[in-house]
Tab-separated table of C-alpha atoms in Angstrom:
chain	number	residue	atom	x	y	z
A	1	ALA	CA	81.613	94.346	92.309
A	2	GLN	CA	84.227	94.479	94.991
A	3	SER	CA	84.549	97.129	97.636
A	4	VAL	CA	86.563	98.051	100.699
A	5	ALA	CA	85.554	100.197	103.650
A	6	GLN	CA	87.863	101.864	106.105
A	7	PRO	CA	85.427	103.225	108.576
A	8	GLU	CA	87.887	105.565	110.433
A	9	ASP	CA	89.321	108.582	108.743
A	10	GLN	CA	91.806	108.933	111.571
A	11	VAL	CA	93.100	106.765	114.442
A	12	ASN	CA	94.981	108.268	117.344
A	13	VAL	CA	97.094	106.167	119.652
A	14	ALA	CA	99.767	106.780	122.228
A	15	GLU	CA	103.265	105.540	121.637
A	16	GLY	CA	103.774	102.123	123.157
A	17	ASN	CA	100.035	101.213	123.007
A	18	PRO	CA	98.587	98.644	120.609
A	19	LEU	CA	97.021	99.958	117.460
A	20	THR	CA	94.260	98.684	115.191
A	21	VAL	CA	93.278	100.086	111.802
A	22	LYS	CA	90.002	98.656	110.508
A	23	CYS	CA	89.096	97.330	107.154
A	24	THR	CA	86.057	95.510	105.877
A	25	TYR	CA	85.536	94.189	102.446
A	26	SER	CA	82.965	92.815	99.925
A	27	VAL	CA	84.024	90.544	97.102
A	28	SER	CA	82.623	87.625	95.139
A	29	GLY	CA	84.576	84.497	95.865
A	30	ASN	CA	87.752	84.196	97.884
A	31	PRO	CA	89.388	87.502	98.672
A	32	TYR	CA	93.021	88.553	98.317
A	33	LEU	CA	93.658	91.365	100.872
A	34	PHE	CA	96.464	93.861	101.131
A	35	TRP	CA	97.670	96.643	103.424
A	36	TYR	CA	99.777	99.495	102.182
A	37	VAL	CA	101.369	102.496	104.008
A	38	GLN	CA	102.026	105.900	102.593
A	39	TYR	CA	104.306	108.501	104.184
A	40	PRO	CA	103.823	112.165	103.180
A	41	ASN	CA	104.651	112.938	99.647
A	42	ARG	CA	105.728	109.393	98.945
A	43	GLY	CA	104.392	106.458	97.081
A	44	LEU	CA	102.568	103.641	98.792
A	45	GLN	CA	104.605	100.775	100.326
A	46	PHE	CA	103.344	97.208	100.596
A	47	LEU	CA	103.006	95.953	104.171
A	48	LEU	CA	101.371	92.540	104.004
A	49	LYS	CA	98.803	90.406	102.239
A	50	TYR	CA	96.409	87.537	102.820
A	51	ILE	CA	96.015	84.861	100.192
A	52	THR	CA	95.008	81.711	101.939
A	53	GLY	CA	95.849	79.649	105.024
A	54	ASP	CA	96.637	81.122	108.474
A	55	ASN	CA	94.252	83.910	109.330
A	56	LEU	CA	96.984	85.949	111.038
A	57	VAL	CA	99.341	87.451	108.593
A	58	LYS	CA	102.645	89.023	109.574
A	59	GLY	CA	104.283	91.831	107.608
A	60	SER	CA	106.876	94.521	107.571
A	61	TYR	CA	107.773	96.812	110.473
A	62	GLY	CA	106.049	94.650	113.041
A	63	PHE	CA	102.596	94.926	111.556
A	64	GLU	CA	100.174	92.029	111.333
A	65	ALA	CA	96.627	91.599	110.137
A	66	GLU	CA	93.876	89.254	111.044
A	67	PHE	CA	91.539	87.826	108.405
A	68	ASN	CA	88.005	87.128	109.561
A	69	LYS	CA	85.910	85.496	106.931
A	70	SER	CA	82.644	85.594	108.837
A	71	GLN	CA	82.917	89.288	109.581
A	72	THR	CA	84.570	90.071	106.199
A	73	SER	CA	87.279	91.992	107.905
A	74	PHE	CA	91.039	92.382	107.643
A	75	HIS	CA	92.136	94.659	110.467
A	76	LEU	CA	95.682	95.844	110.655
A	77	LYS	CA	97.356	95.612	114.082
A	78	LYS	CA	100.617	96.308	115.865
A	79	PRO	CA	101.296	95.406	119.547
A	80	SER	CA	103.239	98.533	120.373
A	81	ALA	CA	102.917	101.717	118.271
A	82	LEU	CA	105.882	103.965	117.315
A	83	VAL	CA	105.755	107.661	116.528
A	84	SER	CA	107.341	106.740	113.221
A	85	ASP	CA	104.228	104.610	112.421
A	86	SER	CA	102.335	107.810	111.867
A	87	ALA	CA	101.246	107.656	108.199
A	88	LEU	CA	98.270	106.978	105.865
A	89	TYR	CA	97.205	103.298	105.664
A	90	PHE	CA	95.314	101.754	102.778
A	91	CYS	CA	93.449	98.488	102.654
A	92	ALA	CA	92.868	96.849	99.231
A	93	VAL	CA	91.037	93.720	97.877
A	94	THR	CA	90.922	91.694	94.761
A	95	GLY	CA	88.815	88.615	94.221
A	96	LEU	CA	88.347	85.890	91.633
A	97	GLY	CA	84.650	86.536	91.310
A	98	GLY	CA	85.203	90.210	90.501
A	99	GLY	CA	86.255	89.477	87.003
A	100	SER	CA	89.282	91.779	87.278
A	101	TYR	CA	92.664	91.634	88.824
A	102	ILE	CA	92.555	95.309	89.547
A	103	PRO	CA	92.567	95.855	93.274
A	104	THR	CA	90.031	98.074	94.960
A	105	PHE	CA	91.471	100.471	97.563
A	106	GLY	CA	89.802	101.928	100.590
A	107	ARG	CA	89.849	105.654	101.236
A	108	GLY	CA	92.687	105.411	103.716
A	109	THR	CA	93.079	105.840	107.409
A	110	SER	CA	95.417	108.415	108.920
A	111	LEU	CA	97.268	107.044	111.874
A	112	ILE	CA	98.704	109.433	114.356
A	113	VAL	CA	100.945	108.106	117.139
A	114	HIS	CA	101.466	110.593	119.910
A	115	PRO	CA	104.669	110.598	121.887
B	1	SER	CA	116.123	93.873	92.403
B	2	GLN	CA	113.226	95.757	90.840
B	3	THR	CA	112.974	99.540	90.948
B	4	ILE	CA	110.371	102.013	89.611
B	5	HIS	CA	111.171	105.550	88.564
B	6	GLN	CA	108.903	108.505	88.015
B	7	TRP	CA	109.718	111.906	86.728
B	8	PRO	CA	109.510	114.729	87.250
B	9	ALA	CA	109.012	114.729	90.948
B	10	THR	CA	107.112	118.036	90.911
B	11	LEU	CA	105.568	120.040	88.118
B	12	VAL	CA	103.769	123.359	87.885
B	13	GLN	CA	101.916	123.921	84.605
B	14	PRO	CA	99.510	126.591	83.400
B	15	VAL	CA	95.899	125.655	82.376
B	16	GLY	CA	95.729	124.561	78.775
B	17	SER	CA	99.390	123.350	78.541
B	18	PRO	CA	100.390	119.801	77.595
B	19	LEU	CA	101.518	117.136	80.027
B	20	SER	CA	103.860	114.222	79.891
B	21	LEU	CA	104.683	112.085	82.953
B	22	GLU	CA	107.015	109.133	82.556
B	23	CYS	CA	107.304	105.953	84.538
B	24	THR	CA	109.873	103.208	84.022
B	25	VAL	CA	110.442	99.888	85.737
B	26	GLU	CA	113.708	98.087	85.987
B	27	GLY	CA	114.527	94.494	86.889
B	28	THR	CA	111.478	92.676	85.633
B	29	SER	CA	109.756	91.950	82.381
B	30	ASN	CA	106.135	92.081	81.252
B	31	PRO	CA	104.841	93.780	84.364
B	32	ASN	CA	101.241	95.079	84.795
B	33	LEU	CA	101.437	98.862	84.916
B	34	TYR	CA	99.058	101.322	86.508
B	35	TRP	CA	98.575	105.133	86.753
B	36	TYR	CA	96.718	106.520	89.764
B	37	ARG	CA	95.815	109.963	90.873
B	38	GLN	CA	95.531	110.974	94.513
B	39	ALA	CA	93.747	114.139	95.451
B	40	ALA	CA	94.099	115.901	98.808
B	41	GLY	CA	96.339	113.147	100.211
B	42	ARG	CA	93.613	110.562	100.389
B	43	GLY	CA	91.874	108.081	98.129
B	44	LEU	CA	93.465	106.586	95.050
B	45	GLN	CA	91.715	106.933	91.683
B	46	LEU	CA	92.830	104.393	89.109
B	47	LEU	CA	93.285	106.218	85.775
B	48	PHE	CA	94.802	103.633	83.484
B	49	TYR	CA	96.333	100.144	83.526
B	50	SER	CA	98.255	98.051	81.063
B	51	VAL	CA	98.957	94.381	80.730
B	52	GLY	CA	101.331	94.693	77.737
B	53	ILE	CA	102.920	96.933	75.147
B	54	GLY	CA	100.272	99.005	73.357
B	55	GLN	CA	97.497	97.612	75.619
B	56	ILE	CA	95.880	100.344	77.686
B	57	SER	CA	92.541	100.237	79.628
B	58	SER	CA	91.000	103.486	80.834
B	59	GLU	CA	89.018	103.481	84.054
B	60	VAL	CA	87.841	107.091	83.969
B	61	PRO	CA	86.854	109.234	81.036
B	62	GLN	CA	88.854	112.525	81.059
B	63	ASN	CA	91.319	114.560	79.152
B	64	LEU	CA	94.214	112.352	80.038
B	65	SER	CA	95.659	109.433	77.980
B	66	ALA	CA	98.294	106.819	78.515
B	67	SER	CA	100.708	104.947	76.326
B	68	ARG	CA	103.087	102.027	76.776
B	69	PRO	CA	105.643	102.300	73.951
B	70	GLN	CA	107.984	99.793	75.581
B	71	ASP	CA	107.532	96.852	77.983
B	72	ARG	CA	108.690	98.744	81.087
B	73	GLN	CA	107.698	102.272	80.150
B	74	PHE	CA	104.361	103.946	80.891
B	75	ILE	CA	103.520	107.519	79.946
B	76	LEU	CA	100.691	109.658	81.109
B	77	SER	CA	99.753	112.557	78.771
B	78	SER	CA	97.352	115.390	78.272
B	79	LYS	CA	96.996	117.837	75.374
B	80	LYS	CA	95.395	120.542	77.499
B	81	LEU	CA	95.546	120.540	81.288
B	82	LEU	CA	92.588	121.555	83.434
B	83	LEU	CA	92.662	122.991	86.944
B	84	SER	CA	91.070	119.747	88.118
B	85	ASP	CA	94.054	117.720	86.873
B	86	SER	CA	96.156	118.908	89.888
B	87	GLY	CA	97.057	116.143	92.160
B	88	PHE	CA	99.612	113.517	93.151
B	89	TYR	CA	100.188	111.075	90.346
B	90	LEU	CA	101.416	107.580	91.133
B	91	CYS	CA	102.705	104.914	88.868
B	92	ALA	CA	102.754	101.293	90.046
B	93	TRP	CA	103.641	97.867	88.745
B	94	SER	CA	102.826	94.277	89.680
B	95	TYR	CA	103.810	90.885	88.429
B	96	SER	CA	101.460	89.732	85.787
B	97	GLY	CA	99.212	86.675	85.862
B	98	ASP	CA	97.910	86.419	89.437
B	99	LEU	CA	95.303	88.249	91.447
B	100	TYR	CA	97.389	88.026	94.650
B	101	ASN	CA	100.370	89.972	93.444
B	102	GLU	CA	100.899	93.182	95.416
B	103	GLN	CA	101.650	96.463	93.732
B	104	PHE	CA	104.865	98.367	93.887
B	105	PHE	CA	104.544	102.186	93.663
B	106	GLY	CA	106.872	104.864	92.413
B	107	PRO	CA	107.707	107.980	94.390
B	108	GLY	CA	105.053	110.051	92.588
B	109	THR	CA	104.688	113.278	90.677
B	110	ARG	CA	103.097	116.328	92.346
B	111	LEU	CA	101.285	118.256	89.603
B	112	THR	CA	99.953	121.737	90.151
B	113	VAL	CA	97.873	123.349	87.359
B	114	LEU	CA	97.573	127.125	87.764
């Protein structure tokens, strides 16, 4: 079975500071990892994904994520946070060994960027 | 380009009434389709998914059902709503065939059962 953990319900950061939203995963075989963002009363929007290759993945709106196989992590990062980045962030994983292409989502992390 | 539509955007229904939520995708063919429910603005619960017309898989036993009468149409239904059916319903699609295809979500339907 595959699983995702987002250990922080909420992350607070000041505008202009770097941000990190944490995600760890468990899956059989090679993982495919995703980050999505959700603004209030909206659907989720795809930010970036890791399939293979370079461990640092760049995505939309200046976000990037670092895949770490030994730590089974895929943390979302941004060098300089904006107030408009405040939203709910979801990490998701699928894996060949799981027997299903249905992704498993984490519970979400609320990012609050203070002016 | 591809787009996904959901309607209605909001719905208030009495307990025991029927439900029909519709989702359509434009600009692609043979997509995988998904229905999720999100309670209290947090985690996603996968309700149903479909890999083709008439092919529906249910993830959670409940009083909801889904149908896919056309390639790009996905309908979520209930004969009798419960209070616990309140929530934010999201439809999503992905390209079929590969595990590494991301999902594209619709704008959602806010359902309140009174």
